[in-house]
PDB file of C-alpha atoms in Angstrom:
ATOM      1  CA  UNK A 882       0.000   0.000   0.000  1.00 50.00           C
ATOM      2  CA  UNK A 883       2.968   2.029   0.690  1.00 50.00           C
ATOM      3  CA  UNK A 884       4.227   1.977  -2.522  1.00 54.00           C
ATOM      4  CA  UNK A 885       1.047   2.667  -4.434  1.00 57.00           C
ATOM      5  CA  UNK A 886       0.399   5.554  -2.356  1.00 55.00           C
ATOM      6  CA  UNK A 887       4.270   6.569  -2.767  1.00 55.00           C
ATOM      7  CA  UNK A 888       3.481   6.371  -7.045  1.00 58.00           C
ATOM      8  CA  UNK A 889       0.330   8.286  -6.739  1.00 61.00           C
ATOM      9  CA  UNK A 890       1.996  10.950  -4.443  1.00 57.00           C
ATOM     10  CA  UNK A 891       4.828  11.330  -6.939  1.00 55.00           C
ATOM     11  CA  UNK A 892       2.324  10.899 -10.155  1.00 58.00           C
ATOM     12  CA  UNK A 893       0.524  14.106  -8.244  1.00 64.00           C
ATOM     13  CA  UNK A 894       3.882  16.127  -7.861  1.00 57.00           C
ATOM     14  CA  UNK A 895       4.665  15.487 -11.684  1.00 56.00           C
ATOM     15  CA  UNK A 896       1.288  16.503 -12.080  1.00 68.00           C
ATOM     16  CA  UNK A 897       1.549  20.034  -9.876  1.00 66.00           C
ATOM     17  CA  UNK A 898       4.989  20.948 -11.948  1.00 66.00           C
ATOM     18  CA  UNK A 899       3.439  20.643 -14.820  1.00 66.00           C
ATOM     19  CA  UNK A 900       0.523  22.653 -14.111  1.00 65.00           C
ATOM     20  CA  UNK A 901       2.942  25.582 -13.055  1.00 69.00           C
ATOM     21  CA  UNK A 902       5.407  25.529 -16.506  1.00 64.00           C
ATOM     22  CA  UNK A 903       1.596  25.492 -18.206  1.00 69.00           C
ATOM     23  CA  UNK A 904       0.947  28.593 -16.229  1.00 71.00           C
ATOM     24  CA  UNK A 905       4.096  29.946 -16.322  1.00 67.00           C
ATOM     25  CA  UNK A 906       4.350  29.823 -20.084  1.00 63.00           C
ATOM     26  CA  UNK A 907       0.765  31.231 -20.184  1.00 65.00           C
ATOM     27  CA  UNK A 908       2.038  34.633 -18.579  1.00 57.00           C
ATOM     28  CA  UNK A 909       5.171  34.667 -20.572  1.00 49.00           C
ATOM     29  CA  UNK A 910       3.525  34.609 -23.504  1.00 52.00           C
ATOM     30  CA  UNK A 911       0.538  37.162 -22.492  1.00 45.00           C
ATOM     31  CA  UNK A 912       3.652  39.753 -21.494  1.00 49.00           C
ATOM     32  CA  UNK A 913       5.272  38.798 -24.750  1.00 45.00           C
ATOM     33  CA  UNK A 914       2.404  39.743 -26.193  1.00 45.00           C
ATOM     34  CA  UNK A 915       1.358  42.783 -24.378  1.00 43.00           C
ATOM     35  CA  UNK A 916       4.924  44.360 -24.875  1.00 37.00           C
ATOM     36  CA  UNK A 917       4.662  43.507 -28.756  1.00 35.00           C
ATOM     37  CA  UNK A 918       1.198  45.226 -28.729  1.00 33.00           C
ATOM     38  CA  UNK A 919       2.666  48.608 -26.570  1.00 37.00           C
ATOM     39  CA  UNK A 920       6.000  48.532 -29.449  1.00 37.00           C
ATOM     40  CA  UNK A 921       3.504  48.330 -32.613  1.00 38.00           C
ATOM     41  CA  UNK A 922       1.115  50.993 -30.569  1.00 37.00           C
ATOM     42  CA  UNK A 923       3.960  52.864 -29.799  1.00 42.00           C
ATOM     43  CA  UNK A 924       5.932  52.987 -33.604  1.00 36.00           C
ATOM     44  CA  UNK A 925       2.133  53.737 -34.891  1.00 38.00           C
ATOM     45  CA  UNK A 926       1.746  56.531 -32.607  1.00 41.00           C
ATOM     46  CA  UNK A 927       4.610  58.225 -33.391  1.00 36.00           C
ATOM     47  CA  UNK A 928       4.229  58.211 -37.118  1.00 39.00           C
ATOM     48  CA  UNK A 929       0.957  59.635 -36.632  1.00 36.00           C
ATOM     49  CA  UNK A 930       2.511  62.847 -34.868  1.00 33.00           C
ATOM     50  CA  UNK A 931       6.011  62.992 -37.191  1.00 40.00           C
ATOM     51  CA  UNK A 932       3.639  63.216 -40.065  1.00 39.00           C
ATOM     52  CA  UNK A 933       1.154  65.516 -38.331  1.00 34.00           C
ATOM     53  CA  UNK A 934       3.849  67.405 -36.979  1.00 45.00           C
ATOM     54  CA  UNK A 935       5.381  67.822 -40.429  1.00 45.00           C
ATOM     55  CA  UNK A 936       2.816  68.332 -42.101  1.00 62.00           C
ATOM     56  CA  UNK A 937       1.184  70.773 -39.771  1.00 86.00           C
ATOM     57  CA  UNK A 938       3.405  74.185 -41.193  1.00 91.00           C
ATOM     58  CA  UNK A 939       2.193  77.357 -43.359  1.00 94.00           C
ATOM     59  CA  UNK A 940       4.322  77.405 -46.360  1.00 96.00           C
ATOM     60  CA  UNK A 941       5.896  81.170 -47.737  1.00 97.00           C
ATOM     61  CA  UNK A 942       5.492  81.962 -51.091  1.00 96.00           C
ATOM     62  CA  UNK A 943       8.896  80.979 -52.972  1.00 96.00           C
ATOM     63  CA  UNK A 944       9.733  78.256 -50.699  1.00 97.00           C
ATOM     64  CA  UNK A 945      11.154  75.153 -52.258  1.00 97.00           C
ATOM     65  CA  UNK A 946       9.086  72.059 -52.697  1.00 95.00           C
ATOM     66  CA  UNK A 947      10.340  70.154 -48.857  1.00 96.00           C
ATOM     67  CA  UNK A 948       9.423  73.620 -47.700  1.00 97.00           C
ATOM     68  CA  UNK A 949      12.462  74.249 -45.899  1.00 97.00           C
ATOM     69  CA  UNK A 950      13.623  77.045 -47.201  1.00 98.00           C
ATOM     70  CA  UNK A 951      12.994  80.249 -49.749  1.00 98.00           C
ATOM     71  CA  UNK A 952      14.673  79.925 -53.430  1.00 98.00           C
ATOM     72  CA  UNK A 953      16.295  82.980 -55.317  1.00 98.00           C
ATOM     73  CA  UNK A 954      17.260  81.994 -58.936  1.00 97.00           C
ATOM     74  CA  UNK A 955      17.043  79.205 -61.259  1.00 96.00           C
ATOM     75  CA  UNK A 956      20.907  77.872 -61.885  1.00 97.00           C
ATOM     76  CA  UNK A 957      22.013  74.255 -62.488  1.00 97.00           C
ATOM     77  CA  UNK A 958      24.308  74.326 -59.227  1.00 98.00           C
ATOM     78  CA  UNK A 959      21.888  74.434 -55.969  1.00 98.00           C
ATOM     79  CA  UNK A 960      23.702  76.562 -53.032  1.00 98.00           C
ATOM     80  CA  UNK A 961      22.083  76.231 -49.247  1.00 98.00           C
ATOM     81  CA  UNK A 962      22.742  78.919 -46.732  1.00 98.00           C
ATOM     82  CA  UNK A 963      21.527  78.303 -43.015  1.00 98.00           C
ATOM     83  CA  UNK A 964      21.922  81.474 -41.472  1.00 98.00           C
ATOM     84  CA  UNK A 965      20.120  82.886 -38.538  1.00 98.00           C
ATOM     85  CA  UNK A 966      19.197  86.590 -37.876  1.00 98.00           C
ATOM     86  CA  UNK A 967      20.906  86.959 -34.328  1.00 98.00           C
ATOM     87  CA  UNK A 968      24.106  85.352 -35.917  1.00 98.00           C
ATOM     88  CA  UNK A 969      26.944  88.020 -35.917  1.00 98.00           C
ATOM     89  CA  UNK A 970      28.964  85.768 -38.310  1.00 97.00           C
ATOM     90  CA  UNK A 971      26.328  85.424 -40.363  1.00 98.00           C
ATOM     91  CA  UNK A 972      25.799  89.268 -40.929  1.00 98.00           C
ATOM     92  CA  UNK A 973      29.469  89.335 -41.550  1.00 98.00           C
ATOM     93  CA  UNK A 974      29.138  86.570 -44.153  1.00 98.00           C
ATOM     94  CA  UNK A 975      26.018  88.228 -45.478  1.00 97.00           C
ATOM     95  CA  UNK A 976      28.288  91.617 -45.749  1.00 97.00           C
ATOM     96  CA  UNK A 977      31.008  90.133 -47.509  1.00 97.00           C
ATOM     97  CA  UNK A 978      29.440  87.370 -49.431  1.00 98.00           C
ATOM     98  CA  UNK A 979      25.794  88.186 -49.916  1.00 97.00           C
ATOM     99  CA  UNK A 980      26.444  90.081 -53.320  1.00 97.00           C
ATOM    100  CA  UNK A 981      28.274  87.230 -54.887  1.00 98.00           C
ATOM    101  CA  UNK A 982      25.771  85.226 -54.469  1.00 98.00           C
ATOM    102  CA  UNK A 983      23.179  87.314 -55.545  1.00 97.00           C
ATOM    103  CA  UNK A 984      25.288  87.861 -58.490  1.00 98.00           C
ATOM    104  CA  UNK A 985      25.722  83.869 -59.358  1.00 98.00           C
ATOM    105  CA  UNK A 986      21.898  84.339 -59.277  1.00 98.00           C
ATOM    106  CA  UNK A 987      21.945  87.245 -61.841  1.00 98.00           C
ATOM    107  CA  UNK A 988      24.004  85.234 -63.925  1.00 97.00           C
ATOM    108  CA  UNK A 989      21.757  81.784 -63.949  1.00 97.00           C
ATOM    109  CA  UNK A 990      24.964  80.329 -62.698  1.00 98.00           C
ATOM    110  CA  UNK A 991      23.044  79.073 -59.047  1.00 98.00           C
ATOM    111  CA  UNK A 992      19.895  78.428 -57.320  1.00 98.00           C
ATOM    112  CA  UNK A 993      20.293  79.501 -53.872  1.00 98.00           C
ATOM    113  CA  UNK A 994      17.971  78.610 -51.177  1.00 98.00           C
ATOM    114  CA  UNK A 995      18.317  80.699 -47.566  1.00 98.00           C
ATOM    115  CA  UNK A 996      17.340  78.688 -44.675  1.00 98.00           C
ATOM    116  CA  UNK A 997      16.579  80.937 -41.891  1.00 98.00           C
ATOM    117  CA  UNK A 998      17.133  79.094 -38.677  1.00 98.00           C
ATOM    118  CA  UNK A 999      15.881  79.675 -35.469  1.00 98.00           C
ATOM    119  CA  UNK A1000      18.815  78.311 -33.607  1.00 97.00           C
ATOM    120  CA  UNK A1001      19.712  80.880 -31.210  1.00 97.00           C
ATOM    121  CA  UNK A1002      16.555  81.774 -29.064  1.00 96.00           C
ATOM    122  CA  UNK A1003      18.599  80.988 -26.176  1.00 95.00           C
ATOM    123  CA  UNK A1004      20.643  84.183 -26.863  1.00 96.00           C
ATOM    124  CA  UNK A1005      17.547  86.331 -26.945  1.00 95.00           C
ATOM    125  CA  UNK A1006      14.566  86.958 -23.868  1.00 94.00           C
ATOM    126  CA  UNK A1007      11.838  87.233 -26.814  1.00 96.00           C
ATOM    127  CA  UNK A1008      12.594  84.471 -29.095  1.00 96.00           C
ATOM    128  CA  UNK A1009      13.943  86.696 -31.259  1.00 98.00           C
ATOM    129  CA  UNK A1010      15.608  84.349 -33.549  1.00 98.00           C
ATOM    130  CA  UNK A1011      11.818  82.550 -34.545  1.00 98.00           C
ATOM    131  CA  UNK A1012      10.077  86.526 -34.365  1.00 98.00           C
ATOM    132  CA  UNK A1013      12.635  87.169 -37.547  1.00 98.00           C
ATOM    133  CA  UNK A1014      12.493  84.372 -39.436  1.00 98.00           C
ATOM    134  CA  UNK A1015       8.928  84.389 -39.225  1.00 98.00           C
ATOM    135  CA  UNK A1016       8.930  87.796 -40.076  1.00 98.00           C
ATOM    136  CA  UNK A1017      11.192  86.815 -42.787  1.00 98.00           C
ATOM    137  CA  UNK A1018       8.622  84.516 -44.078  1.00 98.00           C
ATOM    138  CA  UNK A1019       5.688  87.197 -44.222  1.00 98.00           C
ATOM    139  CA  UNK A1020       8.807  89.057 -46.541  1.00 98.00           C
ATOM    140  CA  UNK A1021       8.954  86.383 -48.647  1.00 98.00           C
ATOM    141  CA  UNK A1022       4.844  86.434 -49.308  1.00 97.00           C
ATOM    142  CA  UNK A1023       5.584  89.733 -50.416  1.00 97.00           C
ATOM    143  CA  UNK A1024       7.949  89.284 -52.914  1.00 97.00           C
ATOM    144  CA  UNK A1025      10.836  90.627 -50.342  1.00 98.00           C
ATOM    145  CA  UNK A1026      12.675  87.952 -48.340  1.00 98.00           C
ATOM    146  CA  UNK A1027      16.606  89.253 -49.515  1.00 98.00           C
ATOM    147  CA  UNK A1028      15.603  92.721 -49.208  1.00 98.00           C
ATOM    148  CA  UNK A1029      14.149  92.138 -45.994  1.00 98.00           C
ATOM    149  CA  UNK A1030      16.522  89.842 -44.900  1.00 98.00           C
ATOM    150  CA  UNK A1031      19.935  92.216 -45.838  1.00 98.00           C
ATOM    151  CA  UNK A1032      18.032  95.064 -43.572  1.00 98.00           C
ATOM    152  CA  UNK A1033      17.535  92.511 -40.722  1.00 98.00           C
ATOM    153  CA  UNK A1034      21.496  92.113 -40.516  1.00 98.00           C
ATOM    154  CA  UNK A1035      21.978  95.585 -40.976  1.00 98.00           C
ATOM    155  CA  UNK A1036      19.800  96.221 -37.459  1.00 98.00           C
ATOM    156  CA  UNK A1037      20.792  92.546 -35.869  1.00 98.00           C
ATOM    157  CA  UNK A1038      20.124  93.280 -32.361  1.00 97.00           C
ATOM    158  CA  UNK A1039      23.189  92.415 -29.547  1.00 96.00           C
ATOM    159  CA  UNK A1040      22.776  88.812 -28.344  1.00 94.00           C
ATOM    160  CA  UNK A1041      21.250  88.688 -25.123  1.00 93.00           C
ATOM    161  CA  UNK A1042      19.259  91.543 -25.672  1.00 94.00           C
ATOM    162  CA  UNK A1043      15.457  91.284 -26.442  1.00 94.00           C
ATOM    163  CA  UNK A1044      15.995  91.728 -29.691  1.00 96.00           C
ATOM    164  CA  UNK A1045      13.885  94.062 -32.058  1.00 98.00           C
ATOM    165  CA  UNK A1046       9.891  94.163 -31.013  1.00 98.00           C
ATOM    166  CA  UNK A1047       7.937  93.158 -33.791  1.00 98.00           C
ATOM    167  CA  UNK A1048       6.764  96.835 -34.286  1.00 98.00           C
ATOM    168  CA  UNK A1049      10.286  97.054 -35.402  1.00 98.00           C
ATOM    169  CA  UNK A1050      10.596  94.549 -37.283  1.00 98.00           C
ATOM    170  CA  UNK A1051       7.711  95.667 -39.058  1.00 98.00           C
ATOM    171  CA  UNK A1052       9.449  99.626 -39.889  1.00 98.00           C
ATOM    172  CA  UNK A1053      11.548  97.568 -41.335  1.00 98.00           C
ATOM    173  CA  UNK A1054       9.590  95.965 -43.670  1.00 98.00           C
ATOM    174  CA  UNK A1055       7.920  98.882 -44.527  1.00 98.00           C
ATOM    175  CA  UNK A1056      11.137 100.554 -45.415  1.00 98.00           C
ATOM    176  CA  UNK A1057      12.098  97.960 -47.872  1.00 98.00           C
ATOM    177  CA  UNK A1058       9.233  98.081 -49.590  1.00 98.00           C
ATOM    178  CA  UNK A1059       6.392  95.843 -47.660  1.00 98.00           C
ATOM    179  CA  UNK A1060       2.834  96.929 -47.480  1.00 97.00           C
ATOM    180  CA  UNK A1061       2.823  98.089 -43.601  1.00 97.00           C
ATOM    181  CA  UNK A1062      -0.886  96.551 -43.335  1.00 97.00           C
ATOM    182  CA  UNK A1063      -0.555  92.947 -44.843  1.00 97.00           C
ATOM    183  CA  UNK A1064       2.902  92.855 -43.762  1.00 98.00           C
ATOM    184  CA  UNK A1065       2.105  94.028 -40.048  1.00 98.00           C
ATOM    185  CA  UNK A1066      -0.782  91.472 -39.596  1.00 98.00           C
ATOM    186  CA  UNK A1067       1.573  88.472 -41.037  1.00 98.00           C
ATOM    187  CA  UNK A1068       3.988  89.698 -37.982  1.00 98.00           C
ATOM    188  CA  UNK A1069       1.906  90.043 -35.406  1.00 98.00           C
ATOM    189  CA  UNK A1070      -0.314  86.743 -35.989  1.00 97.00           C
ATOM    190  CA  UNK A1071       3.329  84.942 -36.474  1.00 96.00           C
ATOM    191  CA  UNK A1072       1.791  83.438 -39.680  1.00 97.00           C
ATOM    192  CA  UNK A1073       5.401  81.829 -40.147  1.00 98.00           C
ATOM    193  CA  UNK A1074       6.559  80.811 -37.061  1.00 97.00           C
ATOM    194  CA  UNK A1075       4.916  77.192 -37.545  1.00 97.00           C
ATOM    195  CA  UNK A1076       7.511  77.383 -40.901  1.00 97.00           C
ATOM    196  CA  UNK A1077      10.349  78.480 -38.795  1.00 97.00           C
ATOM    197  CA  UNK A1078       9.715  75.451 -36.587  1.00 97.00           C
ATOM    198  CA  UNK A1079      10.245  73.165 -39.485  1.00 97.00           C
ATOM    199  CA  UNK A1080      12.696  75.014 -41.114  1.00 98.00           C
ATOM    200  CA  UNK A1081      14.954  74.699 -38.194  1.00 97.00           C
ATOM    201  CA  UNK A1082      13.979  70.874 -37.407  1.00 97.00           C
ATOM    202  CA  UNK A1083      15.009  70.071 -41.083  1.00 97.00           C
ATOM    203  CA  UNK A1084      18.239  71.336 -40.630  1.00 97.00           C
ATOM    204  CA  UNK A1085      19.175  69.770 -37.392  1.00 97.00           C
ATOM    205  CA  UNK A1086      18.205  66.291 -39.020  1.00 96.00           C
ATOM    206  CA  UNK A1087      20.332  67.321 -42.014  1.00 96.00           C
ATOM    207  CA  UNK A1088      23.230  67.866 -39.427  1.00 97.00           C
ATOM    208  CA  UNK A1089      23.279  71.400 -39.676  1.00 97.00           C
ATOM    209  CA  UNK A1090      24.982  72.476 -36.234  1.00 94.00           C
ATOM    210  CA  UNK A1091      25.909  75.900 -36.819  1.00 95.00           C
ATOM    211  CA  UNK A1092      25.657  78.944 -38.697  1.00 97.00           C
ATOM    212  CA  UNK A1093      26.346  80.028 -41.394  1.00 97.00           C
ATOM    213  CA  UNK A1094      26.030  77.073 -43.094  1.00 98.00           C
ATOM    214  CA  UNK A1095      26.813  76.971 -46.773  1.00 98.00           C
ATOM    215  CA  UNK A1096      26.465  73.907 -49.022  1.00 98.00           C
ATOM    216  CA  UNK A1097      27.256  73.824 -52.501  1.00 98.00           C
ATOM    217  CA  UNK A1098      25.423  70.946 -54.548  1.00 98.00           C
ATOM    218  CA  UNK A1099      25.275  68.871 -50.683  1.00 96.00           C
ATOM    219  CA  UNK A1100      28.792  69.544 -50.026  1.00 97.00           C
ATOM    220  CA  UNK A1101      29.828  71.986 -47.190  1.00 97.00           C
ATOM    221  CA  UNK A1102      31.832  74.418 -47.720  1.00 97.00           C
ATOM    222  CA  UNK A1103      34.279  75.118 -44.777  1.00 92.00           C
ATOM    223  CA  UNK A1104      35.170  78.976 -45.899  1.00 93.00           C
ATOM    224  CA  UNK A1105      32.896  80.458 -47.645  1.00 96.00           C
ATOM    225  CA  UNK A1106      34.229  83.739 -48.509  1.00 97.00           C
ATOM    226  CA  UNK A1107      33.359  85.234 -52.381  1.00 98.00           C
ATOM    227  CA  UNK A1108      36.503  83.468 -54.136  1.00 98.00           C
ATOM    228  CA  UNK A1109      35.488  80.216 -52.604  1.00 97.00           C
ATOM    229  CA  UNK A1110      31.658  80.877 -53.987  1.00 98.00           C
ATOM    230  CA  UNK A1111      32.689  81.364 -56.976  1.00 98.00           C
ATOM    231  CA  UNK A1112      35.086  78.404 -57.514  1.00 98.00           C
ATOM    232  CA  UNK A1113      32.912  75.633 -55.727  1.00 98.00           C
ATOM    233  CA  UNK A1114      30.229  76.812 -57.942  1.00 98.00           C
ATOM    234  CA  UNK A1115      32.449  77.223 -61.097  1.00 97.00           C
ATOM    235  CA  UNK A1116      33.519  73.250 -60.174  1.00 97.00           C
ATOM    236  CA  UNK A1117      29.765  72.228 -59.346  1.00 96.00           C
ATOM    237  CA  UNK A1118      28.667  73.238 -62.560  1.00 91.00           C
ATOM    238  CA  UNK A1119      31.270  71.462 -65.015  1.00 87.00           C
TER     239      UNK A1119
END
């Protein structure tokens, strides 16, 4: 009797373990699957808002097709300049260089598209780096953006400072040549600053880390006074 009831206690323990790996694979596999569920959730959800998100910008007039930033000119050779309006070395290299490239323009020898970043709000207690290239944007809807943009260096504001108030930045746009009214309202609603956004998100992913930053046909180049323009451009387009 002993041993029967020594086979049917060890027949139960057999039993009992495998009960508990039954169970215990039961739970693995519902975690498994809950994790898998929160992943595919989770990669869903943020497509959703990246393509919301960029999608979710108002577009300037004369803005390329990616919308990232505003084209002057029509040349085979495709020049990008990231610049932002609080930069002081990028009003130097607008001073120095801005004419030859407005003159490669002229000359149908390159397409250059301005990227006006909004990299420096730090430097600024007004967010004055998004307030100008926002502003910049309302220039471009009137047909204005380098204007505008050559008398926004020409007043760049100290960094750290405030910056200019947007009624400034809007005597400024008058004096170029921008109707006060339209131009005013696109200011003060910051019809742009939803572009600015992107404009500067675009160029961090495309590993823009400072300004200026020029590019000649996707290749960066390191000094880009108006010899070196004309060269890399001269080179580009052979």
């Amino acid at each position: 009797m002993s041993s029967r009831k020594g086979q049917r206690d060890a027949a139960r323990v057999v039993r009992e373990q495998l009960a508990r790996e039954r169970r215990r694979r039961r739970t693995v596999w519902v975690s498994a699957a809950a994790v898998v569920v929160l992943v595919i959730a989770g990669v869903v959800g943020w497509v959703v808002w990246s393509n919301q998100r960029s999608d979710d910008f108002t577009t300037p007039p004369g803005a390329n097709a990616p919308g990232t930033g505003i084209v002057s000119g029509d040349g085979p050779v495709t020049v990008d300049v990231y610049e932002d309006f609080l930069c002081p070395v990028c009003k130097q290299f607008e001073q120095t260089s801005g004419s030859t490239l407005e003159q490669l323009v002229a000359e149908h020898k390159a397409k250059v598209v301005y990227h006006p970043v909004a990299f420096l709000n730090r430097f600024s207690t007004t967010g004055y780096s998004t307030r100008s290239s926002a502003a910049s944007g309302c220039a471009a809807a009137g047909g204005k953006f380098r204007e505008y943009a050559r008398a926004l260096f020409d007043r760049q504001p100290p960094e750290g400072s405030a910056g200019l108030t947007n009624d400034e930045l809007i005597d400024i746009g008058a004096g170029v040549g921008l109707d006060r009214s339209s131009f005013g309202g696109c200011v003060q609603e910051q019809t742009y600053k939803t572009w600015t956004e992107h404009v500067t998100e675009d160029a961090s992913q495309s590993k823009v880390t400072g300004t200026p930053t020029v590019r000649v046909n996707g290749q960066p180049l390191e000094n880009p006074t108006p010899d070196a323009l004309t060269a890399a451009v001269a080179a580009a387009g052979k």
